[in-house]
mmCIF file of C-alpha atoms and ligand atoms in Angstrom:
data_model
loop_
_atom_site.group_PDB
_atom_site.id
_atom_site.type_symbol
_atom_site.label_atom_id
_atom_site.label_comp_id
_atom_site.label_asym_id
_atom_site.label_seq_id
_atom_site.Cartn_x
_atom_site.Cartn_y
_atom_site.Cartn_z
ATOM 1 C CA UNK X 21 71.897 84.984 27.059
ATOM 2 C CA UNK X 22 71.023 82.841 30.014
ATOM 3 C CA UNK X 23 73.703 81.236 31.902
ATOM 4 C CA UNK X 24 72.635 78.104 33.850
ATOM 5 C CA UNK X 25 73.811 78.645 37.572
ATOM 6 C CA UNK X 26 73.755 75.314 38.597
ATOM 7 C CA UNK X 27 76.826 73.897 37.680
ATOM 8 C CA UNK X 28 78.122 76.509 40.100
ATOM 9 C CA UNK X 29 75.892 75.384 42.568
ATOM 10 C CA UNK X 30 77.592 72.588 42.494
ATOM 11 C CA UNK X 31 81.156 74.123 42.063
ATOM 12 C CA UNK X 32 81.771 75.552 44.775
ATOM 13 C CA UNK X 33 79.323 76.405 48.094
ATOM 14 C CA UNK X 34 81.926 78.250 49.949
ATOM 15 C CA UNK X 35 81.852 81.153 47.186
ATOM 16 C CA UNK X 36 78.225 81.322 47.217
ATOM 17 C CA UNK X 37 77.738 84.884 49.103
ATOM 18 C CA UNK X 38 74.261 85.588 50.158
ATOM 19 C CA UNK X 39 74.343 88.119 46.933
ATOM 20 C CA UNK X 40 75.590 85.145 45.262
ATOM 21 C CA UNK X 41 77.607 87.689 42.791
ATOM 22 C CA UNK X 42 81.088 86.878 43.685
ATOM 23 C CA UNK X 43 80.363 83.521 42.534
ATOM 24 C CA UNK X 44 79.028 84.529 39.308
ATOM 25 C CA UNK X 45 81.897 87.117 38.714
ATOM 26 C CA UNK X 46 83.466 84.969 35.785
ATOM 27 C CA UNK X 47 80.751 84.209 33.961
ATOM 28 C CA UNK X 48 80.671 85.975 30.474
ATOM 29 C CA UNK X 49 76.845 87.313 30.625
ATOM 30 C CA UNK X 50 77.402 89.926 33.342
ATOM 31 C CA UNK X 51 74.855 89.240 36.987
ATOM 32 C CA UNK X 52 73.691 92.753 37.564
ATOM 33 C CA UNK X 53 72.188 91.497 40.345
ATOM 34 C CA UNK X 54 71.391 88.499 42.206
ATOM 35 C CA UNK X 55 69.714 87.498 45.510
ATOM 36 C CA UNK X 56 69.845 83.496 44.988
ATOM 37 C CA UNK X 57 71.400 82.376 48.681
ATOM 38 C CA UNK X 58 69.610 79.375 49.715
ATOM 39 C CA UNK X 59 72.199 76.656 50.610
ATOM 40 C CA UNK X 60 72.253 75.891 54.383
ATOM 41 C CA UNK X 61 73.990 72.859 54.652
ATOM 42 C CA UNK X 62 76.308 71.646 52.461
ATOM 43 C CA UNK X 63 76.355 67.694 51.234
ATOM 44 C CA UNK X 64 75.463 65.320 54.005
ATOM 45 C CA UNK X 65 72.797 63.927 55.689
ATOM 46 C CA UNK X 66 70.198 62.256 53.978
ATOM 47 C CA UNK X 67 71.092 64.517 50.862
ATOM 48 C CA UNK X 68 72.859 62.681 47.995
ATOM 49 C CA UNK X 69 76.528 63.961 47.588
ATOM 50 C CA UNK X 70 77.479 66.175 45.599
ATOM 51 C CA UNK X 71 73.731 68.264 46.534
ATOM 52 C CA UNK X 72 73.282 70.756 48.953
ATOM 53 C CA UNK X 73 70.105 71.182 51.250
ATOM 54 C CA UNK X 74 67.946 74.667 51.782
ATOM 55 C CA UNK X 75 66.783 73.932 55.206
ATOM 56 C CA UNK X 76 64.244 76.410 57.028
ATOM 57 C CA UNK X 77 65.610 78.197 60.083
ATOM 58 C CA UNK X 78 64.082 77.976 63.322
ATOM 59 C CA UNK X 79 61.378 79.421 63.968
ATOM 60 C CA UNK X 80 60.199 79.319 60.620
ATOM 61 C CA UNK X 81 56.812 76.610 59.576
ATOM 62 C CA UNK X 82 56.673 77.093 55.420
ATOM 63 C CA UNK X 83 58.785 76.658 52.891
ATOM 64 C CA UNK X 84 58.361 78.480 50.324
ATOM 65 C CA UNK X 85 55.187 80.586 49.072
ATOM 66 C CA UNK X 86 52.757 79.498 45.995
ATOM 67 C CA UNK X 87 53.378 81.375 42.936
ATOM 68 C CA UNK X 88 51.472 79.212 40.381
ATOM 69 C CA UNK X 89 50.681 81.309 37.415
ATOM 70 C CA UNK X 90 47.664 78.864 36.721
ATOM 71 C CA UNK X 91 46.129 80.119 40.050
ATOM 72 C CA UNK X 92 47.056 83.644 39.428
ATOM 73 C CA UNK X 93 49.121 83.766 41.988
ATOM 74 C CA UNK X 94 52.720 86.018 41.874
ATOM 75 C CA UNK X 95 55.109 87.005 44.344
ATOM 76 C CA UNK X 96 57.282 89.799 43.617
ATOM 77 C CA UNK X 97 60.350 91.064 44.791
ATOM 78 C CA UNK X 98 61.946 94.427 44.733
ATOM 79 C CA UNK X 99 65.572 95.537 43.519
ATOM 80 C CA UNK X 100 67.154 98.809 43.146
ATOM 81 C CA UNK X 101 69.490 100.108 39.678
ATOM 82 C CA UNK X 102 71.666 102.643 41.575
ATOM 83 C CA UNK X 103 72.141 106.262 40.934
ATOM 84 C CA UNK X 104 74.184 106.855 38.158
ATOM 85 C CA UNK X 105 73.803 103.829 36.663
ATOM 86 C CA UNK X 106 71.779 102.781 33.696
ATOM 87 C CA UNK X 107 71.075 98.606 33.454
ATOM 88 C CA UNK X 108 69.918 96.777 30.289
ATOM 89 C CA UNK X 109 68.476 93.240 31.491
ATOM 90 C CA UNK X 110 68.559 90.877 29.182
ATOM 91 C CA UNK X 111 67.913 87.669 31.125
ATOM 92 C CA UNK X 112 66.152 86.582 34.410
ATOM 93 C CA UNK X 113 66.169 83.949 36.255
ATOM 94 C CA UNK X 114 64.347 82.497 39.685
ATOM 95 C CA UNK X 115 63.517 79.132 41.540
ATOM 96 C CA UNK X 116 60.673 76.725 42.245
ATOM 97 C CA UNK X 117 59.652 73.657 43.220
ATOM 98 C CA UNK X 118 56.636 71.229 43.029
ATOM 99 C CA UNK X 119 56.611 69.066 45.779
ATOM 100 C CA UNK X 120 57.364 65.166 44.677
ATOM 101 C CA UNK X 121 58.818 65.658 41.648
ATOM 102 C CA UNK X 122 61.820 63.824 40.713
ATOM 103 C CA UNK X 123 64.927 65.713 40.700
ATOM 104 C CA UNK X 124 66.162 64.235 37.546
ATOM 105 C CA UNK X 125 63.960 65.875 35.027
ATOM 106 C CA UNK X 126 62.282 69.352 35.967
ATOM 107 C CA UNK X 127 58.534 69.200 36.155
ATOM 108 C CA UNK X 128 58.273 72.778 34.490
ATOM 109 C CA UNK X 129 56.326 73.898 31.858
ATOM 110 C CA UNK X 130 56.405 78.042 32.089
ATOM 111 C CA UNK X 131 58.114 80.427 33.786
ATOM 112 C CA UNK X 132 56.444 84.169 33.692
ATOM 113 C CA UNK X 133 58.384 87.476 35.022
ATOM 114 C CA UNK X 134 57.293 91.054 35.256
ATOM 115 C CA UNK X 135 58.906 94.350 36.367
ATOM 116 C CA UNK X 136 57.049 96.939 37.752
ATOM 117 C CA UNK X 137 58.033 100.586 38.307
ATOM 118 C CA UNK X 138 56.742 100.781 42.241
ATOM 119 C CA UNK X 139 55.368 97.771 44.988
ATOM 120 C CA UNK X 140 52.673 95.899 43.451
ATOM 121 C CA UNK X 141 51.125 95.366 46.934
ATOM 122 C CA UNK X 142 51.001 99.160 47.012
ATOM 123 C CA UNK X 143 48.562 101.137 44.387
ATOM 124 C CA UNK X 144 49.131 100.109 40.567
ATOM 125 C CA UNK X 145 52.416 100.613 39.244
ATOM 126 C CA UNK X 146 53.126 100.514 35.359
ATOM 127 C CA UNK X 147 54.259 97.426 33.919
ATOM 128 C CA UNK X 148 57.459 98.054 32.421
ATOM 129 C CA UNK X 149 57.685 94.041 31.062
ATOM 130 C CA UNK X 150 56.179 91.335 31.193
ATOM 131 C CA UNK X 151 57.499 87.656 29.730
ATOM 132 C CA UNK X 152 56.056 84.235 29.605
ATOM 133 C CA UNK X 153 58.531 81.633 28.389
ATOM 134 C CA UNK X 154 58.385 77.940 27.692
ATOM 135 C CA UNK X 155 60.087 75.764 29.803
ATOM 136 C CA UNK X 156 61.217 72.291 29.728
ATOM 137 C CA UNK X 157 63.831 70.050 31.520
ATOM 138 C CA UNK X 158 66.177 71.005 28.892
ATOM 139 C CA UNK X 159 66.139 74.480 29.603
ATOM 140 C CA UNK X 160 65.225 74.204 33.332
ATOM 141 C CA UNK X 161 67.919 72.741 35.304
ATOM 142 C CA UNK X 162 68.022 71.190 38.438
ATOM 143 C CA UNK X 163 69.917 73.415 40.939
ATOM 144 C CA UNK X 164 71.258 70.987 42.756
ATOM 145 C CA UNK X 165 69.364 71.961 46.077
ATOM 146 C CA UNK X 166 66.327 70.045 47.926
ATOM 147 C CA UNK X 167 64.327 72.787 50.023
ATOM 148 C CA UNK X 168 63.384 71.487 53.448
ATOM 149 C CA UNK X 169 61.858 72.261 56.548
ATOM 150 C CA UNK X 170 63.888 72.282 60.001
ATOM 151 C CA UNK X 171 65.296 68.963 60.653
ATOM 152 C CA UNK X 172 63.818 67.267 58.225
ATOM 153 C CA UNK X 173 65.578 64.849 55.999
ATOM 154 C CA UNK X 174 63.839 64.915 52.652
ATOM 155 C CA UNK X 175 63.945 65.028 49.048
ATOM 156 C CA UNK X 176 60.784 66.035 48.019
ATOM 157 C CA UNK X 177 61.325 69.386 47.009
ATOM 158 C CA UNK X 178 64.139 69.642 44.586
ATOM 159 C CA UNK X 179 64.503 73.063 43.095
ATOM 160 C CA UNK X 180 64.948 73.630 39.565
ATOM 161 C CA UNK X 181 66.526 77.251 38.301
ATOM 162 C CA UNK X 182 63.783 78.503 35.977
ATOM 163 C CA UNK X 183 65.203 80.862 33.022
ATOM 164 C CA UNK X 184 63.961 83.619 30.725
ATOM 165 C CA UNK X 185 65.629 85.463 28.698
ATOM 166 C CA UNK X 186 64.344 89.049 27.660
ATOM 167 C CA UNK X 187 64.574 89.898 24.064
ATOM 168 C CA UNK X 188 64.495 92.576 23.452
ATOM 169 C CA UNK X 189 66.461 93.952 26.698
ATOM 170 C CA UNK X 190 64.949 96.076 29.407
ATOM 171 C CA UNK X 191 66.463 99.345 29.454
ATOM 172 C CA UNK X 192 65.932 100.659 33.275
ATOM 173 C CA UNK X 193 67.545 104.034 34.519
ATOM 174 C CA UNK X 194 68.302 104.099 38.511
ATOM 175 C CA UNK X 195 65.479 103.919 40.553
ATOM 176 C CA UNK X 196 63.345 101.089 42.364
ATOM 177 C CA UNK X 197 61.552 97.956 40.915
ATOM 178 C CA UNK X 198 59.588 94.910 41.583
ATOM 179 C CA UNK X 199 60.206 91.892 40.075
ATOM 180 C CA UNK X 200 56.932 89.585 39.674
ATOM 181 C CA UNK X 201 57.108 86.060 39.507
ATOM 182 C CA UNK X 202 55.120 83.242 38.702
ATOM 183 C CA UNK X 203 55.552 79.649 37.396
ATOM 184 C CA UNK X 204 53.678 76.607 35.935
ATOM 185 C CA UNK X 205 54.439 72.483 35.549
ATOM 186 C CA UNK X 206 53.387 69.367 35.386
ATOM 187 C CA UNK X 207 50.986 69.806 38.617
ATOM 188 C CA UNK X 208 48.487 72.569 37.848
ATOM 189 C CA UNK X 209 49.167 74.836 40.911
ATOM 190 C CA UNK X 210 51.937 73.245 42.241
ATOM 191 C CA UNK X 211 54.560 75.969 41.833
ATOM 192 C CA UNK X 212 56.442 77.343 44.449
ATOM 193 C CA UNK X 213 59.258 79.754 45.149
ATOM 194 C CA UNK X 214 61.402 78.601 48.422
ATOM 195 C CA UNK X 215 62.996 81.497 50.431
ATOM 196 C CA UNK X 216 66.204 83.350 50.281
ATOM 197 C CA UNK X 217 67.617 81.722 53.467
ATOM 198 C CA UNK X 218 71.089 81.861 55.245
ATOM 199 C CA UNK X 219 71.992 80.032 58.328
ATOM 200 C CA UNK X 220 70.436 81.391 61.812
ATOM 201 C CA UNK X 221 68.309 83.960 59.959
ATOM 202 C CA UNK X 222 64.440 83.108 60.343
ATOM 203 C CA UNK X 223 64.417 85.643 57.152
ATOM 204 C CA UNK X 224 66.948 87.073 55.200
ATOM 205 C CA UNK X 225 65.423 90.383 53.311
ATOM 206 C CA UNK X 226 67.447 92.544 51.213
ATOM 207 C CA UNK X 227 65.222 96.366 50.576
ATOM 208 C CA UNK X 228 61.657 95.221 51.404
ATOM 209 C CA UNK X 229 60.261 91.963 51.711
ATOM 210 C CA UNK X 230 58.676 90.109 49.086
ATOM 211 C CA UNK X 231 54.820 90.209 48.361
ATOM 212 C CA UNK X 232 52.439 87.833 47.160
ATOM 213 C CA UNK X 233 48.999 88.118 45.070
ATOM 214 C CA UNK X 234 47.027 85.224 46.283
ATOM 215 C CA UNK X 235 42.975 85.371 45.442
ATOM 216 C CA UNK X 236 43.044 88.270 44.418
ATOM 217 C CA UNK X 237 44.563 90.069 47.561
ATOM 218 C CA UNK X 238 48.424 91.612 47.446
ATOM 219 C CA UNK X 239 50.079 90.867 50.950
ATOM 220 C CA UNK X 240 53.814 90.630 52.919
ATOM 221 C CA UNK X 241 55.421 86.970 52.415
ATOM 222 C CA UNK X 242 55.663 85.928 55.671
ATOM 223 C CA UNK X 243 56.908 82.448 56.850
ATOM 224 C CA UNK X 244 54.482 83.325 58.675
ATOM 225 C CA UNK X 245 57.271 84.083 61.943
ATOM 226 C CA UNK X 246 59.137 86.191 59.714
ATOM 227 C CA UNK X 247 59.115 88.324 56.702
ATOM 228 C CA UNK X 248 61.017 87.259 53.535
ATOM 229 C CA UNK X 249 62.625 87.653 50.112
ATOM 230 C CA UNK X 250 62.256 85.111 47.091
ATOM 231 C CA UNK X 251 65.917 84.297 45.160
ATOM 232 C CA UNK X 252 65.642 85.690 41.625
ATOM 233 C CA UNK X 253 69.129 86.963 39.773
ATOM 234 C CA UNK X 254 68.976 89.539 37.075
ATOM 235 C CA UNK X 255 71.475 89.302 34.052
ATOM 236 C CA UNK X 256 72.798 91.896 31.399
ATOM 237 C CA UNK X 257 75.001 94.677 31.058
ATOM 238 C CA UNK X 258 75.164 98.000 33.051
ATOM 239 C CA UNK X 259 76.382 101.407 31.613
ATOM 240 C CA UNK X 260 77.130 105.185 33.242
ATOM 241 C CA UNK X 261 73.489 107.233 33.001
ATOM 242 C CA UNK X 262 76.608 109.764 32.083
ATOM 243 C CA UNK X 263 78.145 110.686 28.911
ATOM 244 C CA UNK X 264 82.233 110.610 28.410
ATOM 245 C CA UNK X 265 83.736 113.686 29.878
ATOM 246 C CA UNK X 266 80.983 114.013 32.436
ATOM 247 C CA UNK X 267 82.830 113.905 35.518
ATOM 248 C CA UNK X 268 80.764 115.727 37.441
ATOM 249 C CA UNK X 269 77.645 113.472 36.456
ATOM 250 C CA UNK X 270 75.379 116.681 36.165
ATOM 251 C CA UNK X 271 74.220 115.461 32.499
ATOM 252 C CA UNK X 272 76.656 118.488 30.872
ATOM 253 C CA UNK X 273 79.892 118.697 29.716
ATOM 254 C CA UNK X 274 81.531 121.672 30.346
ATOM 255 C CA UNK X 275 84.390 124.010 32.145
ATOM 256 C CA UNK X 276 82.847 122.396 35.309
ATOM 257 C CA UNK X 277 83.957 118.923 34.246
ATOM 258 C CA UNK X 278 87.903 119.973 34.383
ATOM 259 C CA UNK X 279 88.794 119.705 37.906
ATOM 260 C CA UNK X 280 86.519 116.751 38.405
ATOM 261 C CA UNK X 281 88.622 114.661 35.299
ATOM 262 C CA UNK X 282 91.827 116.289 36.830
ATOM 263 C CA UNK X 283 91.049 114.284 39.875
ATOM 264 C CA UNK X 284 89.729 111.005 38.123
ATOM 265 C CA UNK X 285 93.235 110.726 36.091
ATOM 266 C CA UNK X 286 95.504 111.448 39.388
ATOM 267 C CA UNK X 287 93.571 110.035 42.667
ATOM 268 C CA UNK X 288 90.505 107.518 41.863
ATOM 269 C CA UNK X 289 90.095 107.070 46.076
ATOM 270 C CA UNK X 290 89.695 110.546 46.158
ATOM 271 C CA UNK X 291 87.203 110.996 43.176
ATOM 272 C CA UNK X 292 84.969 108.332 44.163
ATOM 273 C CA UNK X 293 84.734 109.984 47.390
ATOM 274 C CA UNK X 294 83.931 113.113 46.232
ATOM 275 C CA UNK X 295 81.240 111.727 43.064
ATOM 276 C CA UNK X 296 80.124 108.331 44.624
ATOM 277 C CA UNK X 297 77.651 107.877 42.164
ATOM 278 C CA UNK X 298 79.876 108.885 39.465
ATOM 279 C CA UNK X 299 82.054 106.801 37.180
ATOM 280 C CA UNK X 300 85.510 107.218 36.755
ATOM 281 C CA UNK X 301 85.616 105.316 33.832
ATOM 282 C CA UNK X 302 83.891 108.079 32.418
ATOM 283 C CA UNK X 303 87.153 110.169 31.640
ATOM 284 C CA UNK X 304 88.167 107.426 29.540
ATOM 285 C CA UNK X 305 87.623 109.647 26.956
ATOM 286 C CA UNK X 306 90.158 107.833 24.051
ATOM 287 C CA UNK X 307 88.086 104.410 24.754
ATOM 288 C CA UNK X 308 91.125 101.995 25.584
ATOM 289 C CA UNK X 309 89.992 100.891 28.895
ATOM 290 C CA UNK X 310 91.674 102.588 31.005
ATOM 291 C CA UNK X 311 91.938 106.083 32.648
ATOM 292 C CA UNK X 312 95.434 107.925 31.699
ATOM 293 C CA UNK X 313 97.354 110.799 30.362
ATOM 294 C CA UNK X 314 96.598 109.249 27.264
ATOM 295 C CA UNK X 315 92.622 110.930 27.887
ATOM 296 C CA UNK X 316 94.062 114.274 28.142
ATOM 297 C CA UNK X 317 93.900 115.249 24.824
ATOM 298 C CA UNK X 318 90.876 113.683 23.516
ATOM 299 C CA UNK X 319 88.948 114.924 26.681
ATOM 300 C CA UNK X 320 90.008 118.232 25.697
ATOM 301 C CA UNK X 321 88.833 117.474 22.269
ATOM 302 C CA UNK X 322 85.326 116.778 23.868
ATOM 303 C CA UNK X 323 85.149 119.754 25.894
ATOM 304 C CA UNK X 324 85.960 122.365 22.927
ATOM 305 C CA UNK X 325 84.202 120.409 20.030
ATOM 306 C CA UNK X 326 81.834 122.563 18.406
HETATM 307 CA CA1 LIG I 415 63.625 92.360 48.925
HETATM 308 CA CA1 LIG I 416 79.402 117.760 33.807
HETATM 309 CA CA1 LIG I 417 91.847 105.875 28.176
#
């Protein structure tokens, strides 16, 4: 299920961290991750109200990076499901522009994403998915930003959240991905991702910097004074790699697991120190929700079943 960011966007700037997830937090399809800062300056200036402006930082010259899937051109991205963790994606989302098109109605057409099991700049990685959906203003809204350079007071570069929702879901255990992207509209290749940017920072890169295929040739995004990461925000759900009863998180469940589920049910500071990429949620073994005396029995029930 995709859920449209930009009414948030315009909700409420202040809770837009440069993760962007705290802002997100109530939303009913879960961000498992989400990289989407780009608002430098709230309303004012030459920016209607109620809009917010993505302004380069000094001492930056572009802004943003071709990734028109006409021209064959991607960028990709990298993000990382942590240890322990198992995440099923089931929607995906990123930005673009095309320079002089009217705010009001996005210009479009496609939006293409692919995940990659290693850097795409770097050997050949498998494919592990990749999407091509339809897009139209109806189902690509405007975010409510206008990317511009330093200084400049402009509206020529509106930037429209483009959606995709994966069906069926990617199932990815913890490790390290790329995220290609690629877009088309109403300008045959036109389409362009703007930068993750936050105030002062000529780049903002989370993990690695982003890479672009252009002719052919895989290469850093650089503005070109500094390297850089594209906004994308991955939706879904996110599950223990662990089984109930598992405290120990060393794929059995045995003797081994006691002490560990001791120490989940009476100090959770002190098992999450000792089994960070553990679950504690894991010893709720009766399934209510929450972690109690209540798990005793039925954890004992796991441990000596047949
Ligand atoms: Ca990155
Ligand atoms: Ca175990
Ligand atoms: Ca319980």
């Amino acid at each position: 299920m995709v859920a449209y960011r930009s009414a948030l966007v315009l909700a409420g700037y202040v809770a837009w961290t440069w993760i962007g997830s705290a802002a997100y937090a109530a939303e009913p399809g879960a961000i498992l991750y989400c990289q989407d800062a780009m608002i430098t300056t709230p309303t004012g200036g030459c920016i209607p109200p109620g809009r917010f402006q993505s302004e380069t930082q000094e001492p930056n010259g572009a802004p943003g990076t071709n990734m028109d899937n006409k021209l064959a051109a991607r960028v990709a991205d990298d993000f990382v499901v942590p240890p322990g963790e198992v995440w099923v994606i089931d929607a995906i989302s990123f930005f673009g522009y095309q320079r002089f098109s009217s705010y009001t109605s996005s210009p479009f057409t496609l939006a293409r994403v692919i995940v990659w099991d290693g850097d795409p700049s770097q050997g050949s990685p498998n494919v592990l998915l990749d999407v091509v959906t339809p897009l139209s203003p109806a189902n690509s809204p405007f975010s409510g930003i206008f990317r511009t350079m330093y200084a400049e007071c402009s509206l020529s570069r509106p930037v429209f959240e483009l959606p995709s929702t994966i069906s069926p879901a990617l199932t990815l255990p913890a490790g390290t991905y790329w995220l290609g992207l690629a877009a088309e509209g109403l300008v045959s290749g036109a389409s362009t991702t703007p930068y993750v940017t936050t105030t002062g920072q000529p780049g903002t890169v989370r993990g690695h910097y982003a890479v672009r295929l252009w002719e052919g040739v895989w290469s850093p995004v650089n503005d070109p004074k500094a390297r850089q990461d594209v906004p994308f925000c991955l939706e879904g759900t996110k599950r223990s790699a662990y089984g109930k009863g598992d405290l120990n998180c060393d794929g059995k469940l045995n003797n081994f697991d006691i002490d560990p589920f001791v120490l989940a049910l009476t100090n959770p500071t002190g098992y999450a120190q000792k089994f960070p990429d553990c679950d504690r949620m894991l010893a709720d073994c009766n399934g209510d929700g929450a972690v109690n005396n209540f798990d005793i029995d039925p954890f004992v029930k796991l441990l000596t079943k047949p």
